[in-house]
Amino acid sequence: MRPTRTSGSCAPLRKTPLLSSASGVLRPVPRPKPMSGGPPRRAVVTEVPRSGAFRGNERPSGPVKPSPPRGVTPGPSWRRWSIAIGHARDGISHAWQTQPNLRIHSAVAAMVVGLGTFLGLATAEWIAILLCITVVIALELVNTAVEACVDLVTRETHPIARTAKDVAAGAVLVGVVGSVLIGAVIFVPRLYQLIVW
């Protein structure tokens, strides 16, 4: 863009508007007002493409469809749910294959369910037993996830990494102890009556 001079030697300079180019239309941005105590700023020319893209203060003529958040799979809700369930199934399968404690907890849970069926537990007792089983298995899965994250960050013996693993294992221990106490409250009186009578 080149400044042009009108007739007369003292005429002020002005800038001619730019014409369209092959890629878009060039439009001059209005000259900003000079700040007090400083020289006026020079006008800046921005290019507005002819395509659907827009820059600066330009806005599209029609509505813009927002892009999905990062990590969200586009598509119907049932498809997102099926993908999420598939990821959860993969996580449980990995924990089952790599964590012996999860298999031990599952075996004990199966024996407890069989014993409860034999003794004929009440509905409230079944609710307590199932909650204990769910909490212990869920805590074991969380412990597996914490161990995997710590191993991803560092393989070295670090005090903080060790603390993270110990705390996660402690959460599993608390859940197991609480479940054993609840199971004792439910099963010991029934087993005592069964043995005595």
Short mmCIF file of C-alpha atoms in Angstrom, two decimals:
data_model
loop_
_atom_site.label_atom_id
_atom_site.label_comp_id
_atom_site.label_asym_id
_atom_site.label_seq_id
_atom_site.Cartn_x
_atom_site.Cartn_y
_atom_site.Cartn_z
CA MET A 1 0.00 0.00 0.00
CA ARG A 2 1.56 3.31 -1.13
CA PRO A 3 0.48 6.79 0.05
CA THR A 4 -0.75 9.23 -2.63
CA ARG A 5 -0.57 13.02 -2.62
CA THR A 6 -3.45 15.19 -3.88
CA SER A 7 -3.06 18.46 -5.74
CA GLY A 8 -1.23 21.07 -3.74
CA SER A 9 2.06 20.89 -2.00
CA CYS A 10 0.63 21.16 1.52
CA ALA A 11 -2.15 18.64 1.13
CA PRO A 12 -2.07 15.89 3.77
CA LEU A 13 -1.19 12.37 2.83
CA ARG A 14 -3.93 9.80 2.75
CA LYS A 15 -3.92 6.11 2.11
CA THR A 16 -5.96 4.58 -0.64
CA PRO A 17 -8.11 1.54 0.27
CA LEU A 18 -6.76 -1.78 -0.89
CA LEU A 19 -8.64 -3.77 -3.48
CA SER A 20 -9.50 -7.43 -3.28
CA SER A 21 -6.85 -10.03 -3.93
CA ALA A 22 -7.05 -13.63 -5.01
CA SER A 23 -7.13 -14.96 -1.47
CA GLY A 24 -9.45 -12.42 0.12
CA VAL A 25 -10.47 -8.81 0.64
CA LEU A 26 -8.08 -6.37 2.30
CA ARG A 27 -9.85 -3.88 4.53
CA PRO A 28 -8.17 -1.00 6.39
CA VAL A 29 -8.61 -0.94 10.12
CA PRO A 30 -9.76 2.46 11.47
CA ARG A 31 -6.91 4.62 12.69
CA PRO A 32 -6.72 4.48 16.51
CA LYS A 33 -6.84 7.71 18.41
CA PRO A 34 -3.37 8.87 19.51
CA MET A 35 -2.61 8.67 23.18
CA SER A 36 -1.78 11.83 25.02
CA GLY A 37 1.89 12.66 24.80
CA GLY A 38 2.65 10.25 21.94
CA PRO A 39 2.66 10.26 18.14
CA PRO A 40 -0.34 8.89 16.24
CA ARG A 41 -0.17 5.23 15.37
CA ARG A 42 -0.09 3.98 11.82
CA ALA A 43 -3.12 2.24 10.39
CA VAL A 44 -2.97 -1.55 10.21
CA VAL A 45 -4.53 -3.47 7.35
CA THR A 46 -6.01 -6.90 7.98
CA GLU A 47 -6.95 -9.46 5.40
CA VAL A 48 -10.39 -11.06 5.54
CA PRO A 49 -10.45 -14.32 3.58
CA ARG A 50 -13.29 -15.07 1.22
CA SER A 51 -13.60 -18.57 2.61
CA GLY A 52 -15.63 -19.53 5.68
CA ALA A 53 -12.76 -18.62 8.01
CA PHE A 54 -12.81 -15.30 9.84
CA ARG A 55 -10.26 -13.23 11.72
CA GLY A 56 -10.20 -10.29 14.04
CA ASN A 57 -13.56 -8.62 14.48
CA GLU A 58 -15.15 -10.44 11.55
CA ARG A 59 -17.86 -12.97 12.40
CA PRO A 60 -19.47 -15.67 10.25
CA SER A 61 -22.85 -14.95 8.76
CA GLY A 62 -24.41 -18.21 9.98
CA PRO A 63 -24.29 -20.14 13.23
CA VAL A 64 -21.03 -21.91 14.04
CA LYS A 65 -21.26 -25.46 15.35
CA PRO A 66 -18.95 -25.80 18.37
CA SER A 67 -16.35 -28.51 18.17
CA PRO A 68 -16.65 -31.34 20.73
CA PRO A 69 -14.47 -31.07 23.83
CA ARG A 70 -11.15 -32.83 23.83
CA GLY A 71 -11.48 -36.49 24.69
CA VAL A 72 -15.20 -36.65 23.79
CA THR A 73 -16.12 -38.93 20.91
CA PRO A 74 -18.60 -37.32 18.50
CA GLY A 75 -21.70 -39.30 17.69
CA PRO A 76 -24.86 -40.55 19.40
CA SER A 77 -24.93 -40.81 23.17
CA TRP A 78 -25.33 -44.58 23.08
CA ARG A 79 -22.09 -44.87 21.11
CA ARG A 80 -20.20 -42.78 23.67
CA TRP A 81 -21.61 -44.93 26.45
CA SER A 82 -20.60 -48.13 24.65
CA ILE A 83 -17.06 -46.82 24.14
CA ALA A 84 -16.81 -45.81 27.82
CA ILE A 85 -18.07 -49.22 28.94
CA GLY A 86 -15.51 -50.86 26.67
CA HIS A 87 -12.69 -48.87 28.27
CA ALA A 88 -13.95 -49.81 31.75
CA ARG A 89 -14.10 -53.47 30.75
CA ASP A 90 -10.51 -53.29 29.50
CA GLY A 91 -9.40 -51.77 32.81
CA ILE A 92 -11.11 -54.47 34.87
CA SER A 93 -9.62 -57.16 32.63
CA HIS A 94 -6.14 -55.69 33.03
CA ALA A 95 -6.50 -55.55 36.81
CA TRP A 96 -7.79 -59.13 36.90
CA GLN A 97 -4.82 -60.39 34.91
CA THR A 98 -2.14 -58.44 36.76
CA GLN A 99 -3.39 -58.17 40.37
CA PRO A 100 -3.57 -61.38 42.43
CA ASN A 101 -5.30 -59.53 45.28
CA LEU A 102 -8.27 -58.75 43.05
CA ARG A 103 -8.70 -62.45 42.28
CA ILE A 104 -8.45 -63.29 45.98
CA HIS A 105 -11.09 -60.69 46.87
CA SER A 106 -13.36 -62.04 44.15
CA ALA A 107 -12.98 -65.62 45.40
CA VAL A 108 -13.76 -64.58 48.97
CA ALA A 109 -16.77 -62.59 47.74
CA ALA A 110 -18.08 -65.66 45.91
CA MET A 111 -17.75 -67.78 49.08
CA VAL A 112 -19.51 -65.11 51.15
CA VAL A 113 -22.39 -64.98 48.68
CA GLY A 114 -22.67 -68.77 48.77
CA LEU A 115 -22.65 -68.81 52.57
CA GLY A 116 -25.25 -66.07 52.71
CA THR A 117 -27.48 -68.03 50.35
CA PHE A 118 -27.13 -71.12 52.52
CA LEU A 119 -27.96 -69.24 55.73
CA GLY A 120 -30.84 -67.32 54.18
CA LEU A 121 -29.84 -63.74 54.92
CA ALA A 122 -32.42 -60.99 55.17
CA THR A 123 -32.68 -58.20 52.61
CA ALA A 124 -30.90 -55.64 54.80
CA GLU A 125 -28.09 -58.11 55.44
CA TRP A 126 -27.70 -58.77 51.72
CA ILE A 127 -27.49 -55.05 51.07
CA ALA A 128 -24.69 -54.70 53.63
CA ILE A 129 -22.79 -57.70 52.20
CA LEU A 130 -23.07 -56.50 48.60
CA LEU A 131 -21.96 -53.00 49.57
CA CYS A 132 -18.89 -54.41 51.32
CA ILE A 133 -17.98 -56.53 48.30
CA THR A 134 -18.42 -53.59 45.94
CA VAL A 135 -16.34 -51.24 48.09
CA VAL A 136 -13.44 -53.68 48.44
CA ILE A 137 -13.27 -54.49 44.72
CA ALA A 138 -13.59 -50.81 43.77
CA LEU A 139 -10.79 -49.85 46.15
CA GLU A 140 -8.60 -52.58 44.68
CA LEU A 141 -9.20 -51.17 41.19
CA VAL A 142 -8.33 -47.67 42.39
CA ASN A 143 -5.17 -49.03 43.99
CA THR A 144 -4.21 -50.60 40.66
CA ALA A 145 -4.77 -47.29 38.87
CA VAL A 146 -2.65 -45.39 41.40
CA GLU A 147 0.19 -47.90 41.05
CA ALA A 148 0.05 -47.61 37.25
CA CYS A 149 0.19 -43.80 37.39
CA VAL A 150 3.13 -43.84 39.80
CA ASP A 151 5.01 -46.35 37.66
CA LEU A 152 4.37 -44.16 34.62
CA VAL A 153 5.91 -41.13 36.31
CA THR A 154 8.96 -42.83 37.78
CA ARG A 155 10.45 -46.26 38.15
CA GLU A 156 12.89 -45.15 40.80
CA THR A 157 12.40 -45.66 44.51
CA HIS A 158 11.14 -42.24 45.52
CA PRO A 159 9.64 -41.42 48.93
CA ILE A 160 6.64 -39.63 47.43
CA ALA A 161 5.95 -42.46 44.99
CA ARG A 162 6.18 -44.95 47.81
CA THR A 163 3.81 -42.85 49.92
CA ALA A 164 1.24 -42.76 47.11
CA LYS A 165 1.30 -46.54 46.75
CA ASP A 166 1.19 -47.10 50.50
CA VAL A 167 -1.80 -44.80 50.96
CA ALA A 168 -3.70 -46.53 48.15
CA ALA A 169 -2.93 -49.93 49.66
CA GLY A 170 -4.00 -48.61 53.06
CA ALA A 171 -7.37 -47.62 51.62
CA VAL A 172 -7.86 -51.20 50.44
CA LEU A 173 -6.88 -52.50 53.88
CA VAL A 174 -9.40 -50.24 55.60
CA GLY A 175 -12.14 -51.46 53.28
CA VAL A 176 -11.21 -55.10 53.88
CA VAL A 177 -11.14 -54.72 57.68
CA GLY A 178 -14.50 -52.95 57.68
CA SER A 179 -16.01 -55.63 55.47
CA VAL A 180 -14.69 -58.40 57.72
CA LEU A 181 -16.23 -56.73 60.78
CA ILE A 182 -19.59 -56.31 59.06
CA GLY A 183 -19.46 -59.92 57.87
CA ALA A 184 -18.68 -61.08 61.40
CA VAL A 185 -21.67 -59.20 62.79
CA ILE A 186 -23.93 -60.83 60.21
CA PHE A 187 -22.58 -64.38 60.02
CA VAL A 188 -21.28 -65.20 63.51
CA PRO A 189 -24.69 -65.23 65.26
CA ARG A 190 -26.23 -67.35 62.50
CA LEU A 191 -23.33 -69.80 62.47
CA TYR A 192 -23.45 -70.02 66.25
CA GLN A 193 -27.15 -70.89 66.19
CA LEU A 194 -26.52 -73.43 63.44
CA ILE A 195 -23.73 -75.14 65.38
CA VAL A 196 -25.52 -75.11 68.75
CA TRP A 197 -28.81 -76.39 67.41
#
